[in-house]
PDB file of C-alpha atoms and ligand atoms in Angstrom:
ATOM      1  CA  MET J 181     -16.905 132.837 328.599  1.00 60.00           C
ATOM      2  CA  ALA J 182     -17.203 129.844 326.284  1.00 76.00           C
ATOM      3  CA  GLU J 183     -20.030 127.464 327.029  1.00 88.00           C
ATOM      4  CA  HIS J 184     -18.913 124.094 328.248  1.00 92.00           C
ATOM      5  CA  ILE J 185     -20.106 120.914 326.548  1.00 97.00           C
ATOM      6  CA  LEU J 186     -19.473 117.491 328.026  1.00 97.00           C
ATOM      7  CA  VAL J 187     -19.348 114.655 325.496  1.00 98.00           C
ATOM      8  CA  ILE J 188     -19.887 111.147 326.892  1.00 98.00           C
ATOM      9  CA  GLU J 189     -19.043 108.740 324.087  1.00 97.00           C
ATOM     10  CA  ASP J 190     -16.935 105.570 324.078  1.00 96.00           C
ATOM     11  CA  GLU J 191     -16.197 105.500 320.340  1.00 94.00           C
ATOM     12  CA  GLN J 192     -12.937 107.400 319.995  1.00 95.00           C
ATOM     13  CA  LYS J 193     -13.564 108.308 316.361  1.00 93.00           C
ATOM     14  CA  ILE J 194     -16.884 109.955 317.144  1.00 94.00           C
ATOM     15  CA  ALA J 195     -15.576 111.551 320.350  1.00 96.00           C
ATOM     16  CA  ASP J 196     -12.731 113.129 318.332  1.00 95.00           C
ATOM     17  CA  PHE J 197     -15.135 114.234 315.609  1.00 94.00           C
ATOM     18  CA  LEU J 198     -17.328 115.947 318.216  1.00 96.00           C
ATOM     19  CA  ARG J 199     -14.418 117.515 320.089  1.00 96.00           C
ATOM     20  CA  ARG J 200     -12.978 118.936 316.862  1.00 94.00           C
ATOM     21  CA  GLY J 201     -16.289 120.301 315.610  1.00 94.00           C
ATOM     22  CA  LEU J 202     -17.505 121.756 318.897  1.00 96.00           C
ATOM     23  CA  THR J 203     -14.110 123.322 319.665  1.00 95.00           C
ATOM     24  CA  TYR J 204     -14.126 124.928 316.240  1.00 92.00           C
ATOM     25  CA  GLU J 205     -17.549 126.390 317.049  1.00 91.00           C
ATOM     26  CA  GLY J 206     -16.041 128.063 320.098  1.00 90.00           C
ATOM     27  CA  PHE J 207     -17.228 125.712 322.842  1.00 94.00           C
ATOM     28  CA  GLN J 208     -15.109 124.453 325.689  1.00 92.00           C
ATOM     29  CA  VAL J 209     -15.265 120.659 325.304  1.00 96.00           C
ATOM     30  CA  SER J 210     -14.567 117.805 327.696  1.00 96.00           C
ATOM     31  CA  VAL J 211     -14.813 114.165 326.710  1.00 97.00           C
ATOM     32  CA  ALA J 212     -15.562 111.181 328.922  1.00 97.00           C
ATOM     33  CA  LEU J 213     -15.244 107.694 327.467  1.00 96.00           C
ATOM     34  CA  ASP J 214     -17.732 105.923 329.762  1.00 96.00           C
ATOM     35  CA  GLY J 215     -20.726 106.657 331.958  1.00 96.00           C
ATOM     36  CA  GLU J 216     -18.959 106.695 335.325  1.00 96.00           C
ATOM     37  CA  ALA J 217     -16.299 109.076 334.063  1.00 96.00           C
ATOM     38  CA  GLY J 218     -19.044 111.202 332.519  1.00 96.00           C
ATOM     39  CA  LEU J 219     -20.972 111.533 335.776  1.00 95.00           C
ATOM     40  CA  LYS J 220     -17.783 112.411 337.621  1.00 94.00           C
ATOM     41  CA  ALA J 221     -16.837 115.014 334.984  1.00 94.00           C
ATOM     42  CA  ALA J 222     -20.324 116.547 335.241  1.00 92.00           C
ATOM     43  CA  ARG J 223     -19.957 116.843 339.024  1.00 88.00           C
ATOM     44  CA  ASP J 224     -16.414 118.248 338.926  1.00 85.00           C
ATOM     45  CA  ASN J 225     -17.004 120.814 336.180  1.00 85.00           C
ATOM     46  CA  PRO J 226     -20.738 121.293 335.528  1.00 84.00           C
ATOM     47  CA  PRO J 227     -21.383 121.598 331.786  1.00 92.00           C
ATOM     48  CA  ASP J 228     -23.917 123.826 329.997  1.00 91.00           C
ATOM     49  CA  LEU J 229     -24.963 120.857 327.874  1.00 96.00           C
ATOM     50  CA  VAL J 230     -24.245 117.129 327.691  1.00 97.00           C
ATOM     51  CA  VAL J 231     -23.944 115.086 324.484  1.00 97.00           C
ATOM     52  CA  LEU J 232     -24.568 111.538 325.619  1.00 96.00           C
ATOM     53  CA  ASP J 233     -24.217 108.276 323.701  1.00 94.00           C
ATOM     54  CA  VAL J 234     -26.871 105.668 324.508  1.00 90.00           C
ATOM     55  CA  MET J 235     -24.643 102.628 323.985  1.00 89.00           C
ATOM     56  CA  LEU J 236     -21.892 102.867 326.584  1.00 92.00           C
ATOM     57  CA  PRO J 237     -19.910 100.103 328.269  1.00 91.00           C
ATOM     58  CA  GLY J 238     -20.867  99.591 331.931  1.00 90.00           C
ATOM     59  CA  LEU J 239     -23.389 102.190 332.956  1.00 92.00           C
ATOM     60  CA  ASP J 240     -25.503 102.727 329.843  1.00 90.00           C
ATOM     61  CA  GLY J 241     -26.619 106.070 328.439  1.00 91.00           C
ATOM     62  CA  MET J 242     -30.187 105.833 329.718  1.00 90.00           C
ATOM     63  CA  GLU J 243     -28.973 105.319 333.274  1.00 92.00           C
ATOM     64  CA  VAL J 244     -26.393 108.105 332.979  1.00 94.00           C
ATOM     65  CA  CYS J 245     -29.180 110.321 331.678  1.00 93.00           C
ATOM     66  CA  ARG J 246     -31.427 109.526 334.652  1.00 91.00           C
ATOM     67  CA  ARG J 247     -28.646 110.266 337.123  1.00 92.00           C
ATOM     68  CA  LEU J 248     -27.689 113.527 335.389  1.00 91.00           C
ATOM     69  CA  ARG J 249     -31.346 114.518 335.404  1.00 86.00           C
ATOM     70  CA  ALA J 250     -31.652 113.734 339.092  1.00 83.00           C
ATOM     71  CA  GLY J 251     -28.712 116.048 339.734  1.00 76.00           C
ATOM     72  CA  GLY J 252     -29.965 119.104 337.849  1.00 76.00           C
ATOM     73  CA  SER J 253     -31.488 120.589 334.728  1.00 80.00           C
ATOM     74  CA  VAL J 254     -28.568 120.482 332.298  1.00 89.00           C
ATOM     75  CA  PRO J 255     -29.793 120.021 328.677  1.00 93.00           C
ATOM     76  CA  ILE J 256     -29.018 116.505 327.395  1.00 94.00           C
ATOM     77  CA  LEU J 257     -28.698 115.562 323.731  1.00 95.00           C
ATOM     78  CA  MET J 258     -28.631 111.808 323.175  1.00 92.00           C
ATOM     79  CA  LEU J 259     -26.824 109.983 320.405  1.00 92.00           C
ATOM     80  CA  THR J 260     -28.555 106.820 319.386  1.00 86.00           C
ATOM     81  CA  ALA J 261     -27.417 104.251 316.867  1.00 77.00           C
ATOM     82  CA  LYS J 262     -30.842 102.696 316.699  1.00 65.00           C
ATOM     83  CA  ASP J 263     -33.390 104.423 314.607  1.00 63.00           C
ATOM     84  CA  SER J 264     -36.393 102.927 316.334  1.00 63.00           C
ATOM     85  CA  VAL J 265     -39.320 104.725 317.891  1.00 62.00           C
ATOM     86  CA  ALA J 266     -39.077 102.645 321.086  1.00 65.00           C
ATOM     87  CA  ASP J 267     -35.488 103.758 321.729  1.00 67.00           C
ATOM     88  CA  ARG J 268     -36.312 107.379 321.084  1.00 65.00           C
ATOM     89  CA  VAL J 269     -39.215 107.256 323.489  1.00 66.00           C
ATOM     90  CA  LYS J 270     -37.064 105.513 326.102  1.00 69.00           C
ATOM     91  CA  GLY J 271     -34.361 108.175 325.620  1.00 66.00           C
ATOM     92  CA  LEU J 272     -36.808 111.005 326.095  1.00 72.00           C
ATOM     93  CA  ASP J 273     -38.458 109.178 329.026  1.00 72.00           C
ATOM     94  CA  SER J 274     -35.142 108.933 330.816  1.00 75.00           C
ATOM     95  CA  GLY J 275     -34.951 112.723 330.667  1.00 79.00           C
ATOM     96  CA  ALA J 276     -33.086 113.534 327.439  1.00 86.00           C
ATOM     97  CA  ASP J 277     -34.158 116.785 325.774  1.00 88.00           C
ATOM     98  CA  ASP J 278     -33.474 115.676 322.225  1.00 90.00           C
ATOM     99  CA  TYR J 279     -31.640 113.004 320.284  1.00 88.00           C
ATOM    100  CA  VAL J 280     -29.632 112.538 317.083  1.00 90.00           C
ATOM    101  CA  VAL J 281     -29.507 109.234 315.238  1.00 87.00           C
ATOM    102  CA  LYS J 282     -26.093 107.913 314.177  1.00 87.00           C
ATOM    103  CA  PRO J 283     -24.557 108.341 311.719  1.00 86.00           C
ATOM    104  CA  PHE J 284     -25.203 112.056 311.768  1.00 89.00           C
ATOM    105  CA  ALA J 285     -23.671 115.048 310.038  1.00 90.00           C
ATOM    106  CA  PHE J 286     -22.129 117.553 312.404  1.00 93.00           C
ATOM    107  CA  GLU J 287     -24.456 120.307 311.214  1.00 93.00           C
ATOM    108  CA  GLU J 288     -27.426 118.233 312.338  1.00 91.00           C
ATOM    109  CA  LEU J 289     -25.953 117.921 315.797  1.00 95.00           C
ATOM    110  CA  ILE J 290     -24.842 121.538 316.153  1.00 95.00           C
ATOM    111  CA  ALA J 291     -28.306 122.767 315.127  1.00 93.00           C
ATOM    112  CA  ARG J 292     -29.804 120.781 318.022  1.00 94.00           C
ATOM    113  CA  VAL J 293     -27.077 121.853 320.440  1.00 96.00           C
ATOM    114  CA  ARG J 294     -27.757 125.489 319.607  1.00 92.00           C
ATOM    115  CA  ALA J 295     -31.508 125.013 319.886  1.00 90.00           C
ATOM    116  CA  LEU J 296     -31.144 123.453 323.352  1.00 92.00           C
ATOM    117  CA  LEU J 297     -28.744 126.155 324.538  1.00 90.00           C
ATOM    118  CA  ARG J 298     -31.074 128.854 323.175  1.00 83.00           C
ATOM    119  CA  ARG J 299     -33.833 127.604 325.467  1.00 79.00           C
ATOM    120  CA  SER J 300     -31.662 128.458 328.449  1.00 69.00           C
ATOM    121  CA  ARG J 301     -30.603 131.843 327.012  1.00 65.00           C
ATOM    122  CA  PRO J 302     -33.336 133.008 324.638  1.00 54.00           C
ATOM    123  CA  SER J 303     -31.632 136.279 323.755  1.00 52.00           C
ATOM    124  CA  GLU J 304     -29.192 134.706 321.284  1.00 54.00           C
ATOM    125  CA  GLU J 305     -29.086 136.331 317.860  1.00 63.00           C
ATOM    126  CA  MET J 306     -31.370 134.391 315.545  1.00 80.00           C
ATOM    127  CA  THR J 307     -30.559 136.135 312.283  1.00 88.00           C
ATOM    128  CA  LEU J 308     -27.157 136.075 310.639  1.00 91.00           C
ATOM    129  CA  HIS J 309     -26.175 138.789 308.160  1.00 93.00           C
ATOM    130  CA  PHE J 310     -23.490 138.978 305.528  1.00 95.00           C
ATOM    131  CA  ALA J 311     -23.461 141.677 302.825  1.00 95.00           C
ATOM    132  CA  ASP J 312     -27.075 141.689 301.544  1.00 96.00           C
ATOM    133  CA  LEU J 313     -27.689 138.108 302.723  1.00 97.00           C
ATOM    134  CA  THR J 314     -29.748 137.210 305.789  1.00 96.00           C
ATOM    135  CA  LEU J 315     -30.320 133.789 307.295  1.00 96.00           C
ATOM    136  CA  ASN J 316     -32.760 133.157 310.123  1.00 92.00           C
ATOM    137  CA  VAL J 317     -31.677 130.182 312.189  1.00 86.00           C
ATOM    138  CA  ALA J 318     -35.102 129.551 313.708  1.00 82.00           C
ATOM    139  CA  THR J 319     -37.362 129.917 310.669  1.00 87.00           C
ATOM    140  CA  ARG J 320     -34.664 128.812 308.185  1.00 90.00           C
ATOM    141  CA  GLU J 321     -35.582 131.759 305.962  1.00 94.00           C
ATOM    142  CA  VAL J 322     -32.877 133.041 303.658  1.00 97.00           C
ATOM    143  CA  THR J 323     -33.042 136.293 301.727  1.00 97.00           C
ATOM    144  CA  ARG J 324     -30.714 138.214 299.479  1.00 97.00           C
ATOM    145  CA  GLY J 325     -31.474 141.914 299.077  1.00 94.00           C
ATOM    146  CA  GLY J 326     -34.979 141.155 300.366  1.00 91.00           C
ATOM    147  CA  ARG J 327     -35.506 138.411 297.753  1.00 96.00           C
ATOM    148  CA  ARG J 328     -36.598 135.169 299.371  1.00 96.00           C
ATOM    149  CA  ILE J 329     -34.406 132.154 298.525  1.00 97.00           C
ATOM    150  CA  GLU J 330     -35.627 128.567 298.878  1.00 96.00           C
ATOM    151  CA  LEU J 331     -32.880 126.146 299.909  1.00 96.00           C
ATOM    152  CA  THR J 332     -32.788 122.419 300.466  1.00 95.00           C
ATOM    153  CA  THR J 333     -31.612 121.134 303.860  1.00 92.00           C
ATOM    154  CA  LYS J 334     -28.009 120.554 302.780  1.00 92.00           C
ATOM    155  CA  GLU J 335     -27.843 123.874 300.926  1.00 95.00           C
ATOM    156  CA  PHE J 336     -29.118 125.629 304.041  1.00 95.00           C
ATOM    157  CA  ASP J 337     -26.617 123.812 306.282  1.00 93.00           C
ATOM    158  CA  LEU J 338     -23.776 124.740 303.953  1.00 95.00           C
ATOM    159  CA  LEU J 339     -24.759 128.407 303.782  1.00 97.00           C
ATOM    160  CA  HIS J 340     -25.340 128.506 307.546  1.00 94.00           C
ATOM    161  CA  PHE J 341     -21.801 127.227 308.094  1.00 92.00           C
ATOM    162  CA  PHE J 342     -20.380 129.848 305.705  1.00 95.00           C
ATOM    163  CA  MET J 343     -22.331 132.596 307.465  1.00 93.00           C
ATOM    164  CA  ARG J 344     -21.042 131.569 310.865  1.00 87.00           C
ATOM    165  CA  HIS J 345     -17.489 131.839 309.543  1.00 89.00           C
ATOM    166  CA  PRO J 346     -17.498 134.779 307.129  1.00 91.00           C
ATOM    167  CA  ARG J 347     -14.264 135.627 305.277  1.00 91.00           C
ATOM    168  CA  GLN J 348     -12.524 132.526 306.586  1.00 90.00           C
ATOM    169  CA  VAL J 349     -11.106 130.039 304.140  1.00 93.00           C
ATOM    170  CA  LEU J 350     -12.988 126.794 304.770  1.00 93.00           C
ATOM    171  CA  PRO J 351     -11.090 123.747 303.497  1.00 91.00           C
ATOM    172  CA  ARG J 352     -12.990 121.181 301.432  1.00 90.00           C
ATOM    173  CA  GLU J 353     -12.297 118.419 303.992  1.00 85.00           C
ATOM    174  CA  MET J 354     -13.790 120.546 306.753  1.00 85.00           C
ATOM    175  CA  LEU J 355     -16.911 121.219 304.693  1.00 90.00           C
ATOM    176  CA  TYR J 356     -17.336 117.496 303.989  1.00 87.00           C
ATOM    177  CA  ASP J 357     -16.809 116.714 307.649  1.00 80.00           C
ATOM    178  CA  ARG J 358     -19.322 119.305 308.720  1.00 83.00           C
ATOM    179  CA  ILE J 359     -22.094 118.940 306.190  1.00 88.00           C
ATOM    180  CA  TRP J 360     -21.906 115.287 305.185  1.00 84.00           C
ATOM    181  CA  GLY J 361     -20.522 113.725 308.348  1.00 76.00           C
ATOM    182  CA  TYR J 362     -17.715 111.530 309.526  1.00 62.00           C
ATOM    183  CA  ASP J 363     -18.884 108.523 307.533  1.00 63.00           C
ATOM    184  CA  PHE J 364     -18.556 110.290 304.242  1.00 62.00           C
ATOM    185  CA  GLY J 365     -15.780 108.511 302.403  1.00 56.00           C
ATOM    186  CA  GLY J 366     -13.840 108.693 299.192  1.00 57.00           C
ATOM    187  CA  GLU J 367     -13.402 111.167 296.423  1.00 67.00           C
ATOM    188  CA  SER J 368     -16.533 112.987 295.474  1.00 78.00           C
ATOM    189  CA  ASN J 369     -17.608 116.149 293.744  1.00 86.00           C
ATOM    190  CA  ILE J 370     -20.793 116.510 295.764  1.00 90.00           C
ATOM    191  CA  LEU J 371     -19.446 119.630 297.452  1.00 93.00           C
ATOM    192  CA  GLU J 372     -18.770 121.278 294.086  1.00 93.00           C
ATOM    193  CA  VAL J 373     -22.286 120.346 292.994  1.00 94.00           C
ATOM    194  CA  TYR J 374     -23.810 121.964 296.089  1.00 95.00           C
ATOM    195  CA  ILE J 375     -21.651 125.073 295.753  1.00 97.00           C
ATOM    196  CA  ARG J 376     -22.936 125.366 292.193  1.00 97.00           C
ATOM    197  CA  TYR J 377     -26.573 125.027 293.372  1.00 97.00           C
ATOM    198  CA  LEU J 378     -26.048 127.600 296.096  1.00 97.00           C
ATOM    199  CA  ARG J 379     -24.353 130.077 293.796  1.00 98.00           C
ATOM    200  CA  SER J 380     -27.075 129.782 291.183  1.00 97.00           C
ATOM    201  CA  LYS J 381     -29.728 130.516 293.820  1.00 97.00           C
ATOM    202  CA  LEU J 382     -27.794 133.310 295.503  1.00 97.00           C
ATOM    203  CA  GLU J 383     -26.957 134.927 292.172  1.00 97.00           C
ATOM    204  CA  ALA J 384     -30.334 134.404 290.490  1.00 95.00           C
ATOM    205  CA  ALA J 385     -30.867 138.151 290.114  1.00 93.00           C
ATOM    206  CA  ASN J 386     -27.334 138.661 288.766  1.00 94.00           C
ATOM    207  CA  GLU J 387     -25.957 139.690 292.134  1.00 95.00           C
ATOM    208  CA  PRO J 388     -22.183 139.592 292.660  1.00 96.00           C
ATOM    209  CA  ARG J 389     -20.677 136.306 293.818  1.00 97.00           C
ATOM    210  CA  LEU J 390     -20.349 135.794 297.583  1.00 97.00           C
ATOM    211  CA  ILE J 391     -19.044 132.218 297.759  1.00 98.00           C
ATOM    212  CA  GLN J 392     -15.523 132.385 296.380  1.00 98.00           C
ATOM    213  CA  THR J 393     -13.348 129.468 295.337  1.00 97.00           C
ATOM    214  CA  VAL J 394      -9.971 129.381 297.029  1.00 96.00           C
ATOM    215  CA  ARG J 395      -7.972 127.362 294.552  1.00 95.00           C
ATOM    216  CA  GLY J 396      -6.484 124.143 295.904  1.00 92.00           C
ATOM    217  CA  VAL J 397      -7.998 124.692 299.372  1.00 93.00           C
ATOM    218  CA  GLY J 398     -11.717 125.225 299.539  1.00 94.00           C
ATOM    219  CA  TYR J 399     -14.207 128.079 299.668  1.00 97.00           C
ATOM    220  CA  SER J 400     -14.774 131.347 301.428  1.00 97.00           C
ATOM    221  CA  LEU J 401     -17.774 133.606 301.978  1.00 97.00           C
ATOM    222  CA  ARG J 402     -16.572 137.048 301.004  1.00 97.00           C
ATOM    223  CA  GLU J 403     -17.214 139.857 298.611  1.00 94.00           C
ATOM    224  CA  GLU J 404     -15.264 139.895 295.370  1.00 87.00           C
TER     225      GLU J 404
HETATM  226 CA1   CA P 596     -21.174 103.793 322.014  1.00 72.27          CA
END
């Protein structure tokens, strides 16, 4: 059965962004737009993980976190707009397990969600395989045919996303949304640049191409 994630976030744009992304990853998602509704939702249908915004109208995120904590051991990932050490410490003091600073790219968030869920079920597969490619989620090691490949953070995130969705056509907009985040605006060729970097690393020993261009749509991880 799909794991259930409760998102407590009052900003509709971010709530939608999270619902879309998490649903696509196969989670069952509920959204609450304030703290009271979030606590009620958590009681009515206990989630496997809570994504909780710190800045909420009424009952704030810290308080919601404390009350959730008092009620059980559900993993809590906090969203904080303030990139200050004091807020992070306060968030973790109130019982959050981890936090992500806004604005964040979805891949950043999903990596933390998966890490938190893994703690409660440690048997999850840590290594993804496609053709002669392997990617270890925990150590972030990538190899092709046994050859070690060094990737930057964004290159790794992009390849990780491809490897979670092999053979699917992934539209450009989705890749921007997922790797660069909801605040990424305007026309850009940064995706093409990163695809070029990735291909050159993955094909450094003249291996066949694995990231294919789907003209007019996006890209797909598949063999030629
Ligand atoms: Ca907020």
